[in-house]
GROMACS .gro file of C-alpha atoms in nm:
model
  422
    1MET     CA    1  -5.911  -4.288 -13.386
    2LEU     CA    2  -5.783  -4.119 -13.695
    3SER     CA    3  -5.486  -3.976 -13.505
    4HIS     CA    4  -5.362  -4.332 -13.443
    5PHE     CA    5  -5.350  -4.388 -13.817
    6TRP     CA    6  -5.145  -4.078 -13.894
    7ARG     CA    7  -4.905  -4.143 -13.609
    8PHE     CA    8  -4.849  -4.498 -13.727
    9ALA     CA    9  -4.817  -4.386 -14.090
   10ALA     CA   10  -4.557  -4.125 -13.991
   11VAL     CA   11  -4.355  -4.387 -13.806
   12VAL     CA   12  -4.371  -4.621 -14.107
   13LEU     CA   13  -4.255  -4.345 -14.343
   14ILE     CA   14  -3.964  -4.252 -14.117
   15LEU     CA   15  -3.853  -4.613 -14.085
   16PHE     CA   16  -3.886  -4.656 -14.460
   17ALA     CA   17  -3.677  -4.347 -14.528
   18LEU     CA   18  -3.407  -4.462 -14.288
   19GLY     CA   19  -3.397  -4.807 -14.443
   20VAL     CA   20  -3.374  -4.706 -14.809
   21PRO     CA   21  -3.011  -4.722 -14.932
   22ARG     CA   22  -2.882  -4.414 -15.110
   23SER     CA   23  -2.878  -4.486 -15.482
   24ILE     CA   24  -2.645  -4.203 -15.585
   25ALA     CA   25  -2.286  -4.202 -15.457
   26PHE     CA   26  -1.998  -4.024 -15.622
   27ALA     CA   27  -1.726  -4.206 -15.424
   28CYS     CA   28  -1.651  -4.505 -15.646
   29THR     CA   29  -1.583  -4.773 -15.386
   30PRO     CA   30  -1.523  -5.118 -15.544
   31PRO     CA   31  -1.816  -5.359 -15.495
   32PRO     CA   32  -1.790  -5.652 -15.252
   33GLY     CA   33  -1.565  -5.919 -15.396
   34GLY     CA   34  -1.388  -5.676 -15.627
   35LEU     CA   35  -1.464  -5.558 -15.978
   36PRO     CA   36  -1.608  -5.787 -16.247
   37PHE     CA   37  -1.348  -5.936 -16.479
   38PHE     CA   38  -1.358  -5.831 -16.843
   39SER     CA   39  -1.073  -5.941 -17.067
   40VAL     CA   40  -0.922  -5.743 -17.353
   41THR     CA   41  -1.121  -5.966 -17.588
   42ASP     CA   42  -1.444  -5.878 -17.405
   43HIS     CA   43  -1.370  -5.508 -17.444
   44VAL     CA   44  -1.280  -5.540 -17.813
   45ASN     CA   45  -1.595  -5.740 -17.888
   46ALA     CA   46  -1.815  -5.484 -17.713
   47ALA     CA   47  -1.655  -5.153 -17.814
   48PRO     CA   48  -1.743  -5.008 -18.157
   49ILE     CA   49  -1.392  -4.859 -18.194
   50VAL     CA   50  -1.060  -4.979 -18.052
   51LEU     CA   51  -0.746  -4.778 -18.115
   52GLU     CA   52  -0.391  -4.727 -17.998
   53GLY     CA   53  -0.304  -4.363 -17.947
   54VAL     CA   54  -0.137  -4.087 -17.749
   55VAL     CA   55  -0.312  -3.807 -17.558
   56ILE     CA   56  -0.181  -3.482 -17.710
   57ALA     CA   57  -0.422  -3.242 -17.531
   58THR     CA   58  -0.688  -3.242 -17.258
   59ALA     CA   59  -0.978  -3.015 -17.164
   60GLY     CA   60  -1.213  -2.987 -16.866
   61GLN     CA   61  -1.319  -2.745 -16.595
   62TYR     CA   62  -1.193  -2.944 -16.296
   63PHE     CA   63  -1.015  -3.244 -16.449
   64PRO     CA   64  -0.919  -3.379 -16.796
   65GLU     CA   65  -1.267  -3.474 -16.920
   66ILE     CA   66  -1.202  -3.454 -17.296
   67ALA     CA   67  -0.886  -3.600 -17.448
   68THR     CA   68  -0.750  -3.519 -17.792
   69ILE     CA   69  -0.593  -3.844 -17.911
   70GLN     CA   70  -0.351  -3.881 -18.201
   71ILE     CA   71  -0.400  -4.225 -18.349
   72VAL     CA   72  -0.117  -4.475 -18.383
   73GLN     CA   73  -0.342  -4.746 -18.527
   74TYR     CA   74  -0.708  -4.842 -18.548
   75ILE     CA   75  -0.737  -5.197 -18.417
   76LYS     CA   76  -1.114  -5.205 -18.471
   77GLY     CA   77  -1.309  -4.957 -18.680
   78ASN     CA   78  -1.168  -4.659 -18.866
   79GLY     CA   79  -1.160  -4.281 -18.845
   80PRO     CA   80  -0.947  -3.966 -18.868
   81SER     CA   81  -0.588  -3.940 -18.750
   82THR     CA   82  -0.687  -3.725 -18.450
   83ILE     CA   83  -1.010  -3.741 -18.249
   84LYS     CA   84  -1.155  -3.579 -17.936
   85VAL     CA   85  -1.302  -3.828 -17.687
   86ALA     CA   86  -1.521  -3.727 -17.391
   87GLY     CA   87  -1.600  -3.926 -17.079
   88TYR     CA   88  -1.272  -3.933 -16.885
   89GLY     CA   89  -1.213  -3.814 -16.530
   90PRO     CA   90  -1.094  -3.916 -16.183
   91SER     CA   91  -1.142  -4.272 -16.061
   92SER     CA   92  -1.343  -4.138 -15.766
   93VAL     CA   93  -1.641  -4.122 -16.004
   94CYS     CA   94  -1.567  -4.454 -16.179
   95LEU     CA   95  -1.399  -4.298 -16.483
   96SER     CA   96  -1.067  -4.360 -16.656
   97SER     CA   97  -0.811  -4.091 -16.581
   98VAL     CA   98  -0.595  -3.958 -16.866
   99VAL     CA   99  -0.326  -3.691 -16.882
  100LEU     CA  100  -0.112  -3.534 -17.152
  101GLY     CA  101   0.129  -3.789 -17.297
  102ASP     CA  102  -0.062  -4.103 -17.195
  103HIS     CA  103  -0.004  -4.386 -17.443
  104PHE     CA  104  -0.287  -4.640 -17.421
  105VAL     CA  105  -0.525  -4.865 -17.605
  106PHE     CA  106  -0.855  -4.673 -17.600
  107TYR     CA  107  -1.205  -4.824 -17.618
  108VAL     CA  108  -1.434  -4.570 -17.788
  109SER     CA  109  -1.786  -4.528 -17.925
  110GLY     CA  110  -1.942  -4.262 -18.149
  111ASP     CA  111  -1.846  -4.093 -18.475
  112ASP     CA  112  -1.746  -3.758 -18.627
  113VAL     CA  113  -2.107  -3.638 -18.645
  114ASN     CA  114  -2.221  -3.718 -18.289
  115GLY     CA  115  -1.882  -3.701 -18.122
  116TYR     CA  116  -1.672  -3.970 -17.958
  117GLN     CA  117  -1.721  -4.111 -17.607
  118ALA     CA  118  -1.506  -4.331 -17.385
  119PHE     CA  119  -1.653  -4.683 -17.382
  120TYR     CA  120  -1.688  -4.859 -17.044
  121LEU     CA  121  -1.780  -5.215 -16.950
  122SER     CA  122  -1.708  -5.158 -16.581
  123GLN     CA  123  -1.543  -4.895 -16.364
  124PHE     CA  124  -1.247  -4.697 -16.506
  125ASP     CA  125  -1.185  -4.955 -16.782
  126SER     CA  126  -1.211  -4.753 -17.105
  127ILE     CA  127  -0.831  -4.773 -17.146
  128ALA     CA  128  -0.570  -5.049 -17.142
  129PRO     CA  129  -0.188  -5.045 -17.151
  130ALA     CA  130  -0.042  -5.025 -17.502
  131ASP     CA  131   0.192  -5.319 -17.447
  132SER     CA  132   0.259  -5.597 -17.693
  133GLN     CA  133   0.037  -5.854 -17.523
  134THR     CA  134  -0.267  -5.626 -17.511
  135LEU     CA  135  -0.216  -5.519 -17.873
  136ALA     CA  136  -0.188  -5.879 -17.989
  137GLU     CA  137  -0.500  -5.991 -17.803
  138ALA     CA  138  -0.694  -5.689 -17.929
  139ALA     CA  139  -0.585  -5.749 -18.290
  140ALA     CA  140  -0.680  -6.116 -18.269
  141ALA     CA  141  -1.024  -6.031 -18.129
  142SER     CA  142  -1.108  -5.747 -18.368
  143GLY     CA  143  -1.129  -5.961 -18.680
  144GLN     CA  144  -0.985  -5.689 -18.902
  145GLN     CA  145  -0.645  -5.587 -19.029
  146PRO     CA  146  -0.506  -5.307 -18.807
  147ILE     CA  147  -0.500  -4.969 -18.982
  148PHE     CA  148  -0.160  -4.820 -18.900
  149LEU     CA  149  -0.138  -4.439 -18.919
  150SER     CA  150   0.173  -4.326 -18.731
  151PRO     CA  151   0.447  -4.466 -18.502
  152ALA     CA  152   0.398  -4.378 -18.136
  153GLU     CA  153   0.755  -4.267 -18.064
  154PRO     CA  154   0.753  -3.940 -18.268
  155ILE     CA  155   0.422  -3.841 -18.105
  156LEU     CA  156   0.560  -3.911 -17.758
  157THR     CA  157   0.872  -3.708 -17.840
  158GLN     CA  158   0.661  -3.411 -17.950
  159VAL     CA  159   0.447  -3.429 -17.637
  160ALA     CA  160   0.758  -3.455 -17.420
  161ALA     CA  161   0.891  -3.134 -17.576
  162VAL     CA  162   0.567  -2.958 -17.481
  163ARG     CA  163   0.564  -3.096 -17.128
  164GLY     CA  164   0.934  -3.047 -17.059
  165SER     CA  165   1.173  -3.297 -16.906
  166ASP     CA  166   0.964  -3.367 -16.592
  167GLY     CA  167   0.719  -3.651 -16.635
  168THR     CA  168   0.821  -3.734 -16.989
  169PRO     CA  169   0.603  -4.024 -17.109
  170ALA     CA  170   0.803  -4.336 -17.174
  171PRO     CA  171   0.718  -4.563 -17.470
  172THR     CA  172   0.666  -4.931 -17.409
  173LEU     CA  173   1.023  -5.060 -17.427
  174ASP     CA  174   0.965  -5.391 -17.603
  175ARG     CA  175   0.711  -5.254 -17.848
  176SER     CA  176   0.895  -5.128 -18.158
  177PRO     CA  177   1.083  -5.439 -18.281
  178ILE     CA  178   0.792  -5.668 -18.206
  179LEU     CA  179   0.531  -5.455 -18.380
  180THR     CA  180   0.762  -5.403 -18.679
  181GLU     CA  181   0.769  -5.779 -18.727
  182VAL     CA  182   0.393  -5.809 -18.678
  183TYR     CA  183   0.319  -5.532 -18.929
  184ALA     CA  184   0.553  -5.693 -19.183
  185THR     CA  185   0.387  -6.031 -19.132
  186SER     CA  186   0.039  -5.879 -19.159
  187ASN     CA  187   0.122  -5.696 -19.481
  188ALA     CA  188   0.271  -6.015 -19.625
  189ALA     CA  189  -0.047  -6.204 -19.535
  190VAL     CA  190  -0.267  -5.949 -19.709
  191ALA     CA  191  -0.047  -5.949 -20.022
  192ALA     CA  192  -0.013  -6.327 -20.045
  193TYR     CA  193  -0.377  -6.408 -19.966
  194ALA     CA  194  -0.562  -6.108 -20.109
  195THR     CA  195  -0.878  -6.310 -20.176
  196ASP     CA  196  -0.829  -6.583 -19.917
  197PRO     CA  197  -0.938  -6.479 -19.563
  198ALA     CA  198  -0.859  -6.827 -19.431
  199GLY     CA  199  -0.499  -6.802 -19.552
  200GLN     CA  200  -0.466  -6.457 -19.397
  201SER     CA  201  -0.601  -6.593 -19.069
  202VAL     CA  202  -0.337  -6.869 -19.053
  203ILE     CA  203  -0.046  -6.626 -19.097
  204LEU     CA  204  -0.193  -6.366 -18.862
  205THR     CA  205  -0.243  -6.636 -18.598
  206GLN     CA  206   0.125  -6.729 -18.635
  207ALA     CA  207   0.218  -6.361 -18.603
  208ALA     CA  208   0.016  -6.332 -18.283
  209ALA     CA  209   0.188  -6.640 -18.142
  210THR     CA  210   0.527  -6.486 -18.222
  211LEU     CA  211   0.420  -6.165 -18.053
  212PHE     CA  212   0.319  -6.346 -17.733
  213THR     CA  213   0.648  -6.538 -17.730
  214LEU     CA  214   0.860  -6.225 -17.772
  215SER     CA  215   0.667  -6.039 -17.502
  216ALA     CA  216   0.682  -6.323 -17.248
  217THR     CA  217   0.996  -6.181 -17.086
  218PRO     CA  218   0.916  -5.833 -16.953
  219VAL     CA  219   1.155  -5.542 -16.953
  220PRO     CA  220   1.229  -5.479 -16.583
  221CYS     CA  221   1.166  -5.143 -16.422
  222ALA     CA  222   1.487  -4.970 -16.319
  223SER     CA  223   1.504  -4.744 -16.014
  224THR     CA  224   1.764  -4.521 -15.852
  225HIS     CA  225   1.558  -4.463 -15.536
  226SER     CA  226   1.601  -4.637 -15.202
  227ILE     CA  227   1.337  -4.838 -15.017
  228ALA     CA  228   1.296  -4.547 -14.774
  229GLU     CA  229   1.242  -4.301 -15.061
  230HIS     CA  230   0.980  -4.529 -15.214
  231THR     CA  231   0.801  -4.549 -14.879
  232GLN     CA  232   0.804  -4.172 -14.832
  233ALA     CA  233   0.684  -4.108 -15.188
  234ALA     CA  234   0.392  -4.353 -15.170
  235ASP     CA  235   0.054  -4.295 -15.006
  236VAL     CA  236  -0.005  -4.668 -14.965
  237VAL     CA  237   0.250  -4.941 -14.893
  238ALA     CA  238   0.110  -5.291 -14.849
  239GLU     CA  239   0.214  -5.654 -14.868
  240GLY     CA  240  -0.025  -5.855 -15.081
  241VAL     CA  241  -0.095  -6.122 -15.341
  242VAL     CA  242  -0.218  -6.059 -15.696
  243THR     CA  243  -0.557  -6.228 -15.740
  244GLN     CA  244  -0.670  -6.076 -16.070
  245THR     CA  245  -0.524  -5.885 -16.364
  246ASP     CA  246  -0.733  -5.711 -16.627
  247GLY     CA  247  -0.578  -5.458 -16.863
  248GLY     CA  248  -0.426  -5.181 -16.655
  249ILE     CA  249  -0.593  -5.285 -16.326
  250VAL     CA  250  -0.440  -5.532 -16.080
  251ALA     CA  251  -0.644  -5.666 -15.786
  252VAL     CA  252  -0.431  -5.737 -15.478
  253GLN     CA  253  -0.550  -5.916 -15.163
  254VAL     CA  254  -0.373  -5.736 -14.878
  255VAL     CA  255  -0.179  -5.924 -14.609
  256GLN     CA  256  -0.075  -5.614 -14.415
  257TYR     CA  257  -0.045  -5.237 -14.453
  258PHE     CA  258   0.287  -5.069 -14.375
  259LYS     CA  259   0.160  -4.723 -14.467
  260LYS     CA  260  -0.194  -4.605 -14.525
  261SER     CA  261  -0.233  -4.230 -14.578
  262ASN     CA  262  -0.536  -4.013 -14.654
  263SER     CA  263  -0.792  -4.257 -14.516
  264SER     CA  264  -1.008  -4.270 -14.205
  265PHE     CA  265  -1.177  -4.594 -14.307
  266SER     CA  266  -1.110  -4.948 -14.196
  267PRO     CA  267  -0.835  -5.119 -14.397
  268ASN     CA  268  -0.960  -5.271 -14.722
  269LEU     CA  269  -0.899  -5.639 -14.784
  270GLN     CA  270  -0.837  -5.564 -15.152
  271LEU     CA  271  -0.643  -5.296 -15.336
  272ASN     CA  272  -0.733  -5.216 -15.697
  273ILE     CA  273  -0.412  -5.080 -15.848
  274ILE     CA  274  -0.415  -4.894 -16.179
  275GLN     CA  275  -0.092  -4.942 -16.375
  276SER     CA  276   0.048  -4.711 -16.640
  277ALA     CA  277   0.282  -4.799 -16.924
  278ASN     CA  278   0.594  -4.646 -16.769
  279CYS     CA  279   0.752  -4.988 -16.717
  280SER     CA  280   0.662  -5.351 -16.781
  281LEU     CA  281   0.597  -5.565 -16.473
  282ALA     CA  282   0.394  -5.852 -16.623
  283LEU     CA  283   0.229  -5.930 -16.288
  284SER     CA  284   0.053  -6.266 -16.265
  285VAL     CA  285  -0.207  -6.414 -16.033
  286GLY     CA  286  -0.029  -6.546 -15.724
  287ASP     CA  287   0.258  -6.294 -15.730
  288HIS     CA  288   0.350  -6.195 -15.373
  289TYR     CA  289   0.508  -5.852 -15.329
  290ILE     CA  290   0.511  -5.530 -15.135
  291PHE     CA  291   0.321  -5.273 -15.342
  292TYR     CA  292   0.373  -4.894 -15.353
  293ALA     CA  293   0.079  -4.682 -15.470
  294LEU     CA  294  -0.064  -4.329 -15.478
  295GLY     CA  295  -0.411  -4.241 -15.353
  296ASP     CA  296  -0.661  -4.352 -15.090
  297PRO     CA  297  -0.685  -4.731 -15.039
  298VAL     CA  298  -1.064  -4.704 -15.015
  299LEU     CA  299  -1.058  -4.599 -15.383
  300PRO     CA  300  -0.864  -4.743 -15.677
  301VAL     CA  301  -0.501  -4.637 -15.639
  302TYR     CA  302  -0.225  -4.567 -15.890
  303ALA     CA  303   0.095  -4.770 -15.906
  304LEU     CA  304   0.401  -4.568 -15.804
  305ASN     CA  305   0.598  -4.614 -16.126
  306GLN     CA  306   0.681  -4.265 -16.246
  307ASP     CA  307   0.996  -4.059 -16.193
  308ASN     CA  308   1.213  -4.373 -16.171
  309TYR     CA  309   1.008  -4.537 -15.897
  310VAL     CA  310   0.921  -4.907 -15.906
  311PRO     CA  311   0.577  -5.008 -15.770
  312ILE     CA  312   0.686  -5.340 -15.612
  313ALA     CA  313   0.949  -5.467 -15.371
  314PRO     CA  314   1.043  -5.816 -15.249
  315VAL     CA  315   0.888  -5.944 -14.927
  316ASP     CA  316   1.185  -6.004 -14.697
  317GLU     CA  317   1.285  -5.903 -14.345
  318THR     CA  318   1.534  -5.636 -14.456
  319THR     CA  319   1.287  -5.461 -14.686
  320ILE     CA  320   1.008  -5.475 -14.427
  321ALA     CA  321   1.238  -5.327 -14.161
  322GLU     CA  322   1.340  -5.037 -14.390
  323ILE     CA  323   0.978  -4.967 -14.485
  324THR     CA  324   0.860  -4.972 -14.123
  325ALA     CA  325   1.135  -4.732 -14.019
  326ALA     CA  326   1.059  -4.493 -14.306
  327SER     CA  327   0.679  -4.498 -14.274
  328GLY     CA  328   0.663  -4.414 -13.904
  329GLN     CA  329   0.358  -4.642 -13.874
  330GLU     CA  330   0.311  -4.981 -13.716
  331PRO     CA  331   0.226  -5.260 -13.963
  332GLU     CA  332  -0.149  -5.333 -13.970
  333ALA     CA  333  -0.232  -5.698 -14.038
  334VAL     CA  334  -0.544  -5.758 -14.249
  335GLN     CA  335  -0.550  -6.127 -14.344
  336SER     CA  336  -0.314  -6.422 -14.355
  337LEU     CA  337  -0.098  -6.504 -14.655
  338GLU     CA  338  -0.184  -6.871 -14.614
  339GLY     CA  339  -0.557  -6.794 -14.631
  340ILE     CA  340  -0.518  -6.602 -14.956
  341ILE     CA  341  -0.315  -6.882 -15.116
  342LEU     CA  342  -0.565  -7.145 -14.999
  343SER     CA  343  -0.845  -6.941 -15.152
  344LEU     CA  344  -0.661  -6.920 -15.484
  345SER     CA  345  -0.582  -7.291 -15.471
  346ALA     CA  346  -0.948  -7.375 -15.405
  347THR     CA  347  -1.050  -7.195 -15.723
  348GLY     CA  348  -0.773  -7.364 -15.922
  349THR     CA  349  -0.619  -7.026 -16.003
  350VAL     CA  350  -0.280  -7.107 -15.855
  351THR     CA  351  -0.136  -7.405 -15.670
  352ALA     CA  352   0.167  -7.241 -15.509
  353LEU     CA  353   0.342  -6.908 -15.487
  354PRO     CA  354   0.557  -6.852 -15.798
  355PRO     CA  355   0.923  -6.751 -15.757
  356GLN     CA  356   0.976  -6.378 -15.722
  357LEU     CA  357   1.123  -6.170 -16.002
  358ALA     CA  358   1.492  -6.090 -15.961
  359THR     CA  359   1.543  -5.750 -15.799
  360VAL     CA  360   1.840  -5.516 -15.782
  361THR     CA  361   1.909  -5.317 -15.465
  362PRO     CA  362   1.851  -4.952 -15.564
  363THR     CA  363   2.114  -4.686 -15.502
  364PRO     CA  364   1.990  -4.413 -15.264
  365THR     CA  365   1.958  -4.063 -15.407
  366PRO     CA  366   1.866  -3.732 -15.240
  367PHE     CA  367   1.496  -3.718 -15.156
  368SER     CA  368   1.478  -3.374 -15.318
  369SER     CA  369   1.467  -3.547 -15.657
  370PHE     CA  370   1.118  -3.672 -15.576
  371ASN     CA  371   0.861  -3.468 -15.766
  372LEU     CA  372   0.513  -3.618 -15.802
  373THR     CA  373   0.173  -3.461 -15.857
  374PRO     CA  374  -0.087  -3.728 -15.772
  375THR     CA  375  -0.423  -3.704 -15.944
  376PRO     CA  376  -0.686  -3.554 -15.705
  377PHE     CA  377  -0.960  -3.796 -15.603
  378ILE     CA  378  -1.223  -3.539 -15.498
  379THR     CA  379  -1.354  -3.279 -15.743
  380PRO     CA  380  -1.583  -2.981 -15.667
  381VAL     CA  381  -1.852  -3.080 -15.917
  382PRO     CA  382  -1.866  -3.451 -16.006
  383PRO     CA  383  -1.984  -3.537 -16.358
  384PRO     CA  384  -2.294  -3.752 -16.415
  385ASN     CA  385  -2.238  -4.109 -16.304
  386PRO     CA  386  -2.204  -4.317 -16.626
  387PHE     CA  387  -2.354  -4.620 -16.452
  388LEU     CA  388  -2.668  -4.439 -16.327
  389THR     CA  389  -2.923  -4.504 -16.603
  390VAL     CA  390  -3.285  -4.406 -16.658
  391GLU     CA  391  -3.379  -4.773 -16.620
  392SER     CA  392  -3.212  -4.801 -16.278
  393LEU     CA  393  -3.384  -4.484 -16.156
  394THR     CA  394  -3.722  -4.607 -16.285
  395LEU     CA  395  -3.680  -4.943 -16.110
  396ALA     CA  396  -3.578  -4.769 -15.787
  397GLY     CA  397  -3.886  -4.545 -15.810
  398ILE     CA  398  -4.121  -4.839 -15.864
  399CYS     CA  399  -3.970  -5.025 -15.567
  400GLY     CA  400  -4.008  -4.714 -15.352
  401ILE     CA  401  -4.375  -4.671 -15.446
  402VAL     CA  402  -4.449  -5.038 -15.375
  403ALA     CA  403  -4.278  -5.017 -15.036
  404LEU     CA  404  -4.471  -4.698 -14.954
  405LEU     CA  405  -4.804  -4.860 -15.043
  406VAL     CA  406  -4.720  -5.161 -14.828
  407GLY     CA  407  -4.637  -4.931 -14.537
  408LEU     CA  408  -4.963  -4.739 -14.574
  409GLY     CA  409  -5.153  -5.066 -14.595
  410LEU     CA  410  -5.001  -5.178 -14.268
  411GLY     CA  411  -5.096  -4.843 -14.118
  412VAL     CA  412  -5.460  -4.880 -14.227
  413ALA     CA  413  -5.473  -5.233 -14.088
  414ALA     CA  414  -5.331  -5.118 -13.756
  415THR     CA  415  -5.584  -4.833 -13.740
  416LEU     CA  416  -5.875  -5.070 -13.797
  417ILE     CA  417  -5.750  -5.298 -13.521
  418LEU     CA  418  -5.716  -5.006 -13.279
  419ARG     CA  419  -6.064  -4.881 -13.373
  420GLN     CA  420  -6.216  -5.223 -13.299
  421ARG     CA  421  -6.045  -5.228 -12.958
  422ASP     CA  422  -6.179  -4.881 -12.873
   0.00000   0.00000   0.00000
């Protein structure tokens, strides 16, 4: 009789083990429905320190894990002119990726005594582009006067001299004149209303409005590469519609893939594209383009906007024909354009496709000028997952114990029934 119990218990344990989802995964696949939306204001409110700076050095065994950042300005909080911040890495483990010369807004926690850590609200979101719109929104949300330490351009020039001519970081093109005006306005507000915070707030609000107005027209990205060269340089080429923008990440619902390298998985409905500050695109929800990116589409990918490449192209028959010829792959349809637009319309996000940005036909250049070194997505030893907490492990353990007890209880009940029958 007892053998029936152990046989049944063994079966229950095997079924339980097969049914338990794995709680630890180092491949950072976006959750169903895409990543949660956190605005710049959300990040500024949550992060203890918000700063604009330039990465002047990196350290790490397998990837840049610690970044030495020279501060341009403290938007929230205060500290030294140079700090070392840990917690960066490849997006394959949900972290923000940084390299020498990166010019970003950084969300940080910690202090000089305990060290500084990258601050995350979601996956790979501890940084944001250092463009005028992000800086204005961050300054408005911080509730403090920005503490300006150094212009960004001299720092970028020094880093470029260290790195050489290849991959020279480019400053945000519309930044200098706008920020000069904002700093002047801010200083005037502090001087005129030294003991009147309400008066300061009025002038600073006007300065922010001016900043938004001046940054409304983006500086276009210029390219000397042909459509074919873009296609050959990119790992992923897809037609899609922008459905969400948050800092440096753009969510794109894919209509069809023209090229999909480095992946054996089914085609994703959504691409999460990480932008850098090499050029200003000002993408909006509803924008319909062909997107060029680096990486595996199962993971977050990087916009192809370095070395004079532009990460978008117009959706027209000529462009599609050139891309198809250059990719050597048949287009792979994923979902209908009409369905995506209807979905956006149903949520009130957009009522119709906006007009496309004006584009200039690029002049072909020899393909030998292409020189990219994409960030690796797989590392030999992944760092601890920042989203795997003691609380989550404790809850998973409790659930496992409860499920095990239930299984054993069922086994005992089944044994008693079999014993009565015998």
